[in-house]
Amino acid sequence: MLKRFVSFKAAGKLKLADLNKLTINAKYAVRGKIPIRADELKEQLNDKNNGLPFKEIIYANIGNPQQLDQAPLTWYRQVLSVLQNPKLLNAQIDYPKDVIDRAKTLLENVGSVGAYSHSQGNPHVRKSVADFITRRDGFPSNPSDIFLTGGASAAVSYLLQVLSSSNTSGFLIPIPQYPLYTASIALNDAVPIGYYLNEENNWSTDPTQIRELINENNEKGIQIKALVVINPGNPTGSILSYDNIVEIIDIAAEHGIAIIADEVYQENVFKGEFVSVKKVLSKLNELDPEKYGNVQLASLHSTSKGVSGECGQRGGYMELVGFSKEVRDIIFKLASINLCSVVSGQTLVELMINPPAPGSPSYDLYKSETSKINKDLQTRADLLYNSFIEMEDITCNKPMGAMYLFPKLNFTPNSYSKLFKSSEQMDSTIDETYCIELLESTGICCIPGSGFGQVPDTYHLRTTFLPPGSEWINKWSKFHNDFVKKYKN
Amino acid sequence: MLKRFVSFKAAGKLKLADLNKLTINAKYAVRGKIPIRADELKEQLNDKNNGLPFKEIIYANIGNPQQLDQAPLTWYRQVLSVLQNPKLLNAQIDYPKDVIDRAKTLLENVGSVGAYSHSQGNPHVRKSVADFITRRDGFPSNPSDIFLTGGASAAVSYLLQVLSSSNTSGFLIPIPQYPLYTASIALNDAVPIGYYLNEENNWSTDPTQIRELINENNEKGIQIKALVVINPGNPTGSILSYDNIVEIIDIAAEHGIAIIADEVYQENVFKGEFVSVKKVLSKLNELDPEKYGNVQLASLHSTSKGVSGECGQRGGYMELVGFSKEVRDIIFKLASINLCSVVSGQTLVELMINPPAPGSPSYDLYKSETSKINKDLQTRADLLYNSFIEMEDITCNKPMGAMYLFPKLNFTPNSYSKLFKSSEQMDSTIDETYCIELLESTGICCIPGSGFGQVPDTYHLRTTFLPPGSEWINKWSKFHNDFVKKYKN
């Protein structure tokens, strides 16, 4: 054992002032204050004498279906098990023929899931994604435009990083938005420019408002780089109309603003129809290439949502249309620095967008499992929605898609003066107070609307409708009654 | 079909000048110019009449064992196949009992690999990692200090992002280095401060030089945030001595500089002994807590290297020691914005650091597979090393660990004037010219030393020794002879 007498005076540790301010200031509500408190309470529940008025935490803060009761699709997991252990091909195992065939095709074309892939993602999987987009939209898609990414989050991170050239780079984002966008904008020292979705009209977009924002911000010297649309909407649960999408593309074409189309919930549709921005752009481009030929679109998809719900597998893709070679090369370089997205996730993307065909051995089971998931989601959405609209001083739009409801708490300073006073004392917003009390009373964890953005002096919550059963909803209703009793004048 | 007559003038596309300069300027040689040319040639090989003087590309540019002939460990893949498809537990399948048991334990503690985990990584896996570190070093490790990350690259990215507070933040990095560091430093607008490893003394570190650099840079107003050590060395293949590590810790303690210890090759040791920075720090701290109590250390490990070689699975961890709560909270927030690292990769970390115990049913096979991989690596390292030292005007340090050799091309302007002239005409560095000609003549893809950093007017190459057989090495020797003939005066 060494004995040392070195003479120096020890220096202190790194302090907050030594750190990157952008990382200090970025906020991410989905895993922020309320969920952190939920984790503490969960820890406390392990203690027999915890004194808590509930037995479990209901995580309604995050769209994480398999954390709750959603089972993974058999089709996915059978193929993935063979990719992880190709020796299963020689085992006595009763996998359907199409599972075996697909696994063999992927093994031939991808090789070991333990090898780094091409930085942009495996070429075979990219070709399959392009074929899927072509089928979905009726317009061609090119494998060289596809980047396989670790969920959609990695794609957003690359795009925002490349497009933020200075602190005068602006990004138009819907309000309410998914906080990944404000967080990524903050990390890149860019300017978030919120355009309000119209709650009274099913959270539709208002092109007049967006044009005004562009003019205002251009005058201030802000160069707007991209406009984000989230369709189906997170946290709103709404679906954009065809006309809404046309209006957005017009704006992008006129102002040279790229479109980031976050379409990860494209399979989660209960009401209305999902149309991809790519499809509408392709139609417009066919009609008038001079006007629409320069439009730059990045559209994102993921294995985390839809009927897949494979959040932990980190599969996703981004299709880049209309961007210059320079932009694509730099995105490729960023992907290269990260080496590659997880290869099993890449293969899962292929399984998602190229599922068993009707008549194939896996088809019936696949169909029945996905139908059940879809039906469950719709039932749960309706159940929660119907409860919300019964609650005093809550209004809520009827869910059309995605996995969330974003109900409005109609609490005014006049009618809820005690609530406003108590929130002020606790240095808490009205919606935060509601969420904290909900959590502490029932174990239900949802997120205040302030984490997503809302019209000033309005208060919302975002909650998934994923937790099973009606018991938690009944608890919520009861809590709400008590809350109103406690605080309403 | 809609017909539209909207009147606006289409704007142009985003140009290079509109993009983030930091992303434009960052360089990443491992997947840069030479590998991109290799991919083009690979494409060309598909053409029957390609006219190329070789039949395949030998990818010696990247440590990607399973892209070559290394098979994954049976232990890993059996367990992972069950985690992907837990229904295999009920199938007639001849997996050993410890595989089944481990899979059950992981399923109980992790749940579905399709669910998001805790942002910092699954608690059960973190506990297992902490136990491994405790066993390895003989000093305690705490699960709350462990962050599970997507390979070690994600950890580096978080650390550099948090610690870069302005363009006067400096990072001490070894030269030669792994280009992830210069790339991440460039992306964060920080200052890379290269300290030269001593090639003549097995690429050891020189504390005197490091202290001088610290003083020089402090005088220039640069605040040095962290010192990176890569041990075993990439690209050098060397191993740091115990004394070298003590000296680095002294410097860190005296100057309040954090240590980033990239220890992903800790299992790849042929000669000498790997000692973790954590172990040495723990010893010093025990001896003199006043001096060493403030030292901040981030040590990184990965499933991509070692005998695992599971690059595509993106598993890794980072242990944070001595950092303040503020720093850890911000790193946690960054991890949260990315939701979580891939969960199957997290479980693979657990399988790596907690392998079958002697006497368990999987042990013998595990032992024979890992021994074979280790032996193969050593044999290949020796084979390539022995060839290099036979080549005219090449010198090379004897490999001690990792997966690379970093031979020196002893080409001087006097003796190789034609080479210097021709490189100047092609706007290429000497080592780049060598790599391009090697690639175009033999299909062997390795990386010029300039991508890693080297003493000015010296020229190196980085090559893995992973490709199997000796045929490629013979081709290389022949190429080298021809190259010398062509260019030597």
PDB file of C-alpha atoms in Angstrom, chain B residues 293-474:
ATOM      1  CA  GLY B 293     -12.159  14.163  -1.116  1.00  0.00           C
ATOM      2  CA  ASN B 294     -13.139  16.700  -3.756  1.00  0.00           C
ATOM      3  CA  VAL B 295     -11.892  14.803  -6.794  1.00  0.00           C
ATOM      4  CA  GLN B 296     -14.642  14.388  -9.373  1.00  0.00           C
ATOM      5  CA  LEU B 297     -14.489  11.300 -11.528  1.00  0.00           C
ATOM      6  CA  ALA B 298     -16.720  10.005 -14.295  1.00  0.00           C
ATOM      7  CA  SER B 299     -15.716   6.528 -15.393  1.00  0.00           C
ATOM      8  CA  LEU B 300     -17.218   4.944 -18.468  1.00  0.00           C
ATOM      9  CA  HIS B 301     -17.742   1.370 -19.562  1.00  0.00           C
ATOM     10  CA  SER B 302     -19.549  -0.209 -22.500  1.00  0.00           C
ATOM     11  CA  THR B 303     -20.867  -3.502 -23.856  1.00  0.00           C
ATOM     12  CA  SER B 304     -19.370  -2.660 -27.252  1.00  0.00           C
ATOM     13  CA  LYS B 305     -15.809  -3.718 -26.515  1.00  0.00           C
ATOM     14  CA  GLY B 306     -14.129  -6.311 -24.269  1.00  0.00           C
ATOM     15  CA  VAL B 307     -15.067  -9.860 -25.195  1.00  0.00           C
ATOM     16  CA  SER B 308     -18.665  -8.693 -25.654  1.00  0.00           C
ATOM     17  CA  GLY B 309     -18.260  -6.716 -28.864  1.00  0.00           C
ATOM     18  CA  GLU B 310     -21.987  -5.928 -28.772  1.00  0.00           C
ATOM     19  CA  CYS B 311     -21.595  -2.518 -30.437  1.00  0.00           C
ATOM     20  CA  GLY B 312     -25.029  -2.435 -32.058  1.00  0.00           C
ATOM     21  CA  GLN B 313     -26.802  -3.068 -28.746  1.00  0.00           C
ATOM     22  CA  ARG B 314     -25.785   0.330 -27.320  1.00  0.00           C
ATOM     23  CA  GLY B 315     -25.233  -0.668 -23.706  1.00  0.00           C
ATOM     24  CA  GLY B 316     -23.000   1.217 -21.336  1.00  0.00           C
ATOM     25  CA  TYR B 317     -22.700   2.908 -17.980  1.00  0.00           C
ATOM     26  CA  MET B 318     -21.067   5.866 -16.309  1.00  0.00           C
ATOM     27  CA  GLU B 319     -20.151   6.034 -12.623  1.00  0.00           C
ATOM     28  CA  LEU B 320     -20.103   9.550 -11.177  1.00  0.00           C
ATOM     29  CA  VAL B 321     -17.987  10.029  -8.061  1.00  0.00           C
ATOM     30  CA  GLY B 322     -17.482  13.254  -6.154  1.00  0.00           C
ATOM     31  CA  PHE B 323     -19.666  15.492  -8.317  1.00  0.00           C
ATOM     32  CA  SER B 324     -22.015  17.908  -6.572  1.00  0.00           C
ATOM     33  CA  LYS B 325     -25.745  17.281  -6.511  1.00  0.00           C
ATOM     34  CA  GLU B 326     -26.208  20.189  -8.948  1.00  0.00           C
ATOM     35  CA  VAL B 327     -24.050  18.566 -11.622  1.00  0.00           C
ATOM     36  CA  ARG B 328     -25.719  15.192 -11.181  1.00  0.00           C
ATOM     37  CA  ASP B 329     -29.202  16.717 -11.315  1.00  0.00           C
ATOM     38  CA  ILE B 330     -28.438  18.364 -14.635  1.00  0.00           C
ATOM     39  CA  ILE B 331     -26.999  15.191 -16.116  1.00  0.00           C
ATOM     40  CA  PHE B 332     -30.155  13.447 -14.909  1.00  0.00           C
ATOM     41  CA  LYS B 333     -32.261  16.074 -16.668  1.00  0.00           C
ATOM     42  CA  LEU B 334     -30.372  15.568 -19.954  1.00  0.00           C
ATOM     43  CA  ALA B 335     -30.884  11.816 -19.649  1.00  0.00           C
ATOM     44  CA  SER B 336     -34.586  12.486 -19.009  1.00  0.00           C
ATOM     45  CA  ILE B 337     -34.949  14.603 -22.134  1.00  0.00           C
ATOM     46  CA  ASN B 338     -33.677  11.557 -24.033  1.00  0.00           C
ATOM     47  CA  LEU B 339     -36.183   9.460 -22.009  1.00  0.00           C
ATOM     48  CA  CYS B 340     -33.940   6.443 -21.353  1.00  0.00           C
ATOM     49  CA  SER B 341     -31.168   4.381 -22.899  1.00  0.00           C
ATOM     50  CA  VAL B 342     -32.326   1.281 -24.752  1.00  0.00           C
ATOM     51  CA  VAL B 343     -33.583  -1.177 -22.123  1.00  0.00           C
ATOM     52  CA  SER B 344     -32.286  -4.364 -23.788  1.00  0.00           C
ATOM     53  CA  GLY B 345     -28.862  -2.658 -23.763  1.00  0.00           C
ATOM     54  CA  GLN B 346     -29.293  -1.990 -20.043  1.00  0.00           C
ATOM     55  CA  THR B 347     -29.952  -5.665 -19.395  1.00  0.00           C
ATOM     56  CA  LEU B 348     -26.940  -6.574 -21.538  1.00  0.00           C
ATOM     57  CA  VAL B 349     -24.790  -4.440 -19.225  1.00  0.00           C
ATOM     58  CA  GLU B 350     -26.059  -6.590 -16.363  1.00  0.00           C
ATOM     59  CA  LEU B 351     -25.185  -9.799 -18.220  1.00  0.00           C
ATOM     60  CA  MET B 352     -21.706  -8.462 -18.967  1.00  0.00           C
ATOM     61  CA  ILE B 353     -20.749  -7.408 -15.456  1.00  0.00           C
ATOM     62  CA  ASN B 354     -22.439 -10.364 -13.780  1.00  0.00           C
ATOM     63  CA  PRO B 355     -21.528 -13.384 -15.942  1.00  0.00           C
ATOM     64  CA  PRO B 356     -22.116 -17.067 -15.117  1.00  0.00           C
ATOM     65  CA  ALA B 357     -20.297 -18.072 -11.921  1.00  0.00           C
ATOM     66  CA  PRO B 358     -17.899 -21.018 -11.910  1.00  0.00           C
ATOM     67  CA  GLY B 359     -19.912 -24.188 -11.446  1.00  0.00           C
ATOM     68  CA  SER B 360     -23.093 -22.802 -12.976  1.00  0.00           C
ATOM     69  CA  PRO B 361     -24.481 -24.607 -16.055  1.00  0.00           C
ATOM     70  CA  SER B 362     -23.485 -21.864 -18.515  1.00  0.00           C
ATOM     71  CA  TYR B 363     -20.021 -21.352 -17.090  1.00  0.00           C
ATOM     72  CA  ASP B 364     -17.986 -23.785 -19.195  1.00  0.00           C
ATOM     73  CA  LEU B 365     -19.326 -22.591 -22.509  1.00  0.00           C
ATOM     74  CA  TYR B 366     -19.019 -18.952 -21.432  1.00  0.00           C
ATOM     75  CA  LYS B 367     -15.447 -19.553 -20.348  1.00  0.00           C
ATOM     76  CA  SER B 368     -14.453 -21.326 -23.542  1.00  0.00           C
ATOM     77  CA  GLU B 369     -16.086 -18.679 -25.761  1.00  0.00           C
ATOM     78  CA  THR B 370     -14.510 -15.744 -23.919  1.00  0.00           C
ATOM     79  CA  SER B 371     -11.112 -17.457 -23.738  1.00  0.00           C
ATOM     80  CA  LYS B 372     -11.201 -18.076 -27.459  1.00  0.00           C
ATOM     81  CA  ILE B 373     -12.082 -14.438 -28.177  1.00  0.00           C
ATOM     82  CA  ASN B 374      -9.293 -13.224 -25.909  1.00  0.00           C
ATOM     83  CA  LYS B 375      -6.820 -15.605 -27.485  1.00  0.00           C
ATOM     84  CA  ASP B 376      -7.901 -14.655 -31.001  1.00  0.00           C
ATOM     85  CA  LEU B 377      -7.519 -10.971 -30.222  1.00  0.00           C
ATOM     86  CA  GLN B 378      -4.061 -11.452 -28.802  1.00  0.00           C
ATOM     87  CA  THR B 379      -2.998 -13.651 -31.733  1.00  0.00           C
ATOM     88  CA  ARG B 380      -4.273 -11.124 -34.239  1.00  0.00           C
ATOM     89  CA  ALA B 381      -2.651  -8.234 -32.407  1.00  0.00           C
ATOM     90  CA  ASP B 382       0.688 -10.038 -32.405  1.00  0.00           C
ATOM     91  CA  LEU B 383       0.375 -11.068 -36.030  1.00  0.00           C
ATOM     92  CA  LEU B 384      -0.281  -7.539 -37.210  1.00  0.00           C
ATOM     93  CA  TYR B 385       2.329  -6.058 -34.875  1.00  0.00           C
ATOM     94  CA  ASN B 386       4.964  -8.515 -36.099  1.00  0.00           C
ATOM     95  CA  SER B 387       4.192  -7.566 -39.682  1.00  0.00           C
ATOM     96  CA  PHE B 388       4.380  -3.852 -38.998  1.00  0.00           C
ATOM     97  CA  ILE B 389       7.768  -4.021 -37.340  1.00  0.00           C
ATOM     98  CA  GLU B 390       9.050  -5.912 -40.401  1.00  0.00           C
ATOM     99  CA  MET B 391       7.866  -3.160 -42.757  1.00  0.00           C
ATOM    100  CA  GLU B 392      10.381  -0.610 -43.971  1.00  0.00           C
ATOM    101  CA  ASP B 393      10.139   2.774 -42.240  1.00  0.00           C
ATOM    102  CA  ILE B 394       7.363   1.736 -39.877  1.00  0.00           C
ATOM    103  CA  THR B 395       7.719   1.517 -36.109  1.00  0.00           C
ATOM    104  CA  CYS B 396       5.063   0.373 -33.692  1.00  0.00           C
ATOM    105  CA  ASN B 397       4.667  -0.078 -29.929  1.00  0.00           C
ATOM    106  CA  LYS B 398       3.920  -3.586 -28.762  1.00  0.00           C
ATOM    107  CA  PRO B 399       0.167  -3.885 -28.140  1.00  0.00           C
ATOM    108  CA  MET B 400      -0.865  -4.096 -24.480  1.00  0.00           C
ATOM    109  CA  GLY B 401      -4.640  -3.783 -24.753  1.00  0.00           C
ATOM    110  CA  ALA B 402      -7.712  -2.398 -26.560  1.00  0.00           C
ATOM    111  CA  MET B 403      -8.340  -3.354 -30.212  1.00  0.00           C
ATOM    112  CA  TYR B 404      -5.967  -1.129 -32.146  1.00  0.00           C
ATOM    113  CA  LEU B 405      -2.432  -0.522 -33.303  1.00  0.00           C
ATOM    114  CA  PHE B 406      -1.179   2.965 -34.016  1.00  0.00           C
ATOM    115  CA  PRO B 407       1.982   2.418 -36.088  1.00  0.00           C
ATOM    116  CA  LYS B 408       4.195   5.311 -37.076  1.00  0.00           C
ATOM    117  CA  LEU B 409       5.127   5.987 -40.688  1.00  0.00           C
ATOM    118  CA  ASN B 410       8.683   7.234 -40.567  1.00  0.00           C
ATOM    119  CA  PHE B 411       8.431   9.199 -43.779  1.00  0.00           C
ATOM    120  CA  THR B 412      10.521  12.363 -43.900  1.00  0.00           C
ATOM    121  CA  PRO B 413      10.492  15.103 -46.542  1.00  0.00           C
ATOM    122  CA  ASN B 414      14.092  14.215 -47.332  1.00  0.00           C
ATOM    123  CA  SER B 415      13.703  10.545 -47.979  1.00  0.00           C
ATOM    124  CA  TYR B 416      10.146  10.685 -49.362  1.00  0.00           C
ATOM    125  CA  SER B 417      10.159  13.940 -51.305  1.00  0.00           C
ATOM    126  CA  LYS B 418       7.920  12.499 -54.052  1.00  0.00           C
ATOM    127  CA  LEU B 419       5.326  11.527 -51.450  1.00  0.00           C
ATOM    128  CA  PHE B 420       5.353  14.977 -49.864  1.00  0.00           C
ATOM    129  CA  LYS B 421       5.063  16.652 -53.248  1.00  0.00           C
ATOM    130  CA  SER B 422       2.259  14.433 -54.455  1.00  0.00           C
ATOM    131  CA  SER B 423       0.343  14.809 -51.152  1.00  0.00           C
ATOM    132  CA  GLU B 424       0.659  18.566 -51.391  1.00  0.00           C
ATOM    133  CA  GLN B 425      -0.750  18.504 -54.911  1.00  0.00           C
ATOM    134  CA  MET B 426      -3.696  16.380 -53.774  1.00  0.00           C
ATOM    135  CA  ASP B 427      -4.242  18.622 -50.720  1.00  0.00           C
ATOM    136  CA  SER B 428      -3.839  15.530 -48.575  1.00  0.00           C
ATOM    137  CA  THR B 429      -1.755  14.805 -45.494  1.00  0.00           C
ATOM    138  CA  ILE B 430       0.989  12.161 -45.716  1.00  0.00           C
ATOM    139  CA  ASP B 431      -0.941   9.653 -43.612  1.00  0.00           C
ATOM    140  CA  GLU B 432      -4.111  10.332 -45.592  1.00  0.00           C
ATOM    141  CA  THR B 433      -2.314   9.652 -48.874  1.00  0.00           C
ATOM    142  CA  TYR B 434      -1.107   6.370 -47.433  1.00  0.00           C
ATOM    143  CA  CYS B 435      -4.591   5.346 -46.263  1.00  0.00           C
ATOM    144  CA  ILE B 436      -6.249   6.286 -49.549  1.00  0.00           C
ATOM    145  CA  GLU B 437      -3.704   4.343 -51.598  1.00  0.00           C
ATOM    146  CA  LEU B 438      -3.952   1.389 -49.220  1.00  0.00           C
ATOM    147  CA  LEU B 439      -7.725   1.390 -49.591  1.00  0.00           C
ATOM    148  CA  GLU B 440      -7.751   1.778 -53.357  1.00  0.00           C
ATOM    149  CA  SER B 441      -5.117  -0.957 -53.837  1.00  0.00           C
ATOM    150  CA  THR B 442      -6.180  -3.565 -51.277  1.00  0.00           C
ATOM    151  CA  GLY B 443      -9.651  -2.721 -49.960  1.00  0.00           C
ATOM    152  CA  ILE B 444      -8.183  -2.302 -46.463  1.00  0.00           C
ATOM    153  CA  CYS B 445      -9.824   0.626 -44.666  1.00  0.00           C
ATOM    154  CA  CYS B 446      -7.876   2.202 -41.798  1.00  0.00           C
ATOM    155  CA  ILE B 447      -7.717   5.780 -40.510  1.00  0.00           C
ATOM    156  CA  PRO B 448      -4.958   8.401 -40.815  1.00  0.00           C
ATOM    157  CA  GLY B 449      -3.352   9.422 -37.531  1.00  0.00           C
ATOM    158  CA  SER B 450      -4.325  13.026 -38.252  1.00  0.00           C
ATOM    159  CA  GLY B 451      -7.916  12.067 -37.353  1.00  0.00           C
ATOM    160  CA  PHE B 452      -6.702  11.207 -33.823  1.00  0.00           C
ATOM    161  CA  GLY B 453      -3.987  13.818 -33.382  1.00  0.00           C
ATOM    162  CA  GLN B 454      -0.212  13.307 -33.456  1.00  0.00           C
ATOM    163  CA  VAL B 455       2.954  15.272 -32.831  1.00  0.00           C
ATOM    164  CA  PRO B 456       3.360  17.734 -35.758  1.00  0.00           C
ATOM    165  CA  ASP B 457       5.340  16.298 -38.673  1.00  0.00           C
ATOM    166  CA  THR B 458       4.777  12.730 -37.513  1.00  0.00           C
ATOM    167  CA  TYR B 459       2.451  10.364 -39.345  1.00  0.00           C
ATOM    168  CA  HIS B 460       0.517   7.408 -38.009  1.00  0.00           C
ATOM    169  CA  LEU B 461      -2.358   5.104 -38.837  1.00  0.00           C
ATOM    170  CA  ARG B 462      -4.979   3.587 -36.639  1.00  0.00           C
ATOM    171  CA  THR B 463      -6.018   0.088 -37.534  1.00  0.00           C
ATOM    172  CA  THR B 464      -7.949  -2.517 -35.623  1.00  0.00           C
ATOM    173  CA  PHE B 465      -6.388  -5.951 -35.553  1.00  0.00           C
ATOM    174  CA  LEU B 466      -9.848  -7.565 -35.631  1.00  0.00           C
ATOM    175  CA  PRO B 467     -10.045  -8.852 -39.232  1.00  0.00           C
ATOM    176  CA  PRO B 468      -9.356 -12.612 -39.240  1.00  0.00           C
ATOM    177  CA  GLY B 469      -6.584 -14.479 -41.022  1.00  0.00           C
ATOM    178  CA  SER B 470      -3.251 -13.316 -42.332  1.00  0.00           C
ATOM    179  CA  GLU B 471      -4.154 -12.823 -45.981  1.00  0.00           C
ATOM    180  CA  TRP B 472      -5.115  -9.185 -45.499  1.00  0.00           C
ATOM    181  CA  ILE B 473      -1.917  -8.564 -43.575  1.00  0.00           C
ATOM    182  CA  ASN B 474       0.126 -10.079 -46.391  1.00  0.00           C
TER     183      ASN B 474
END
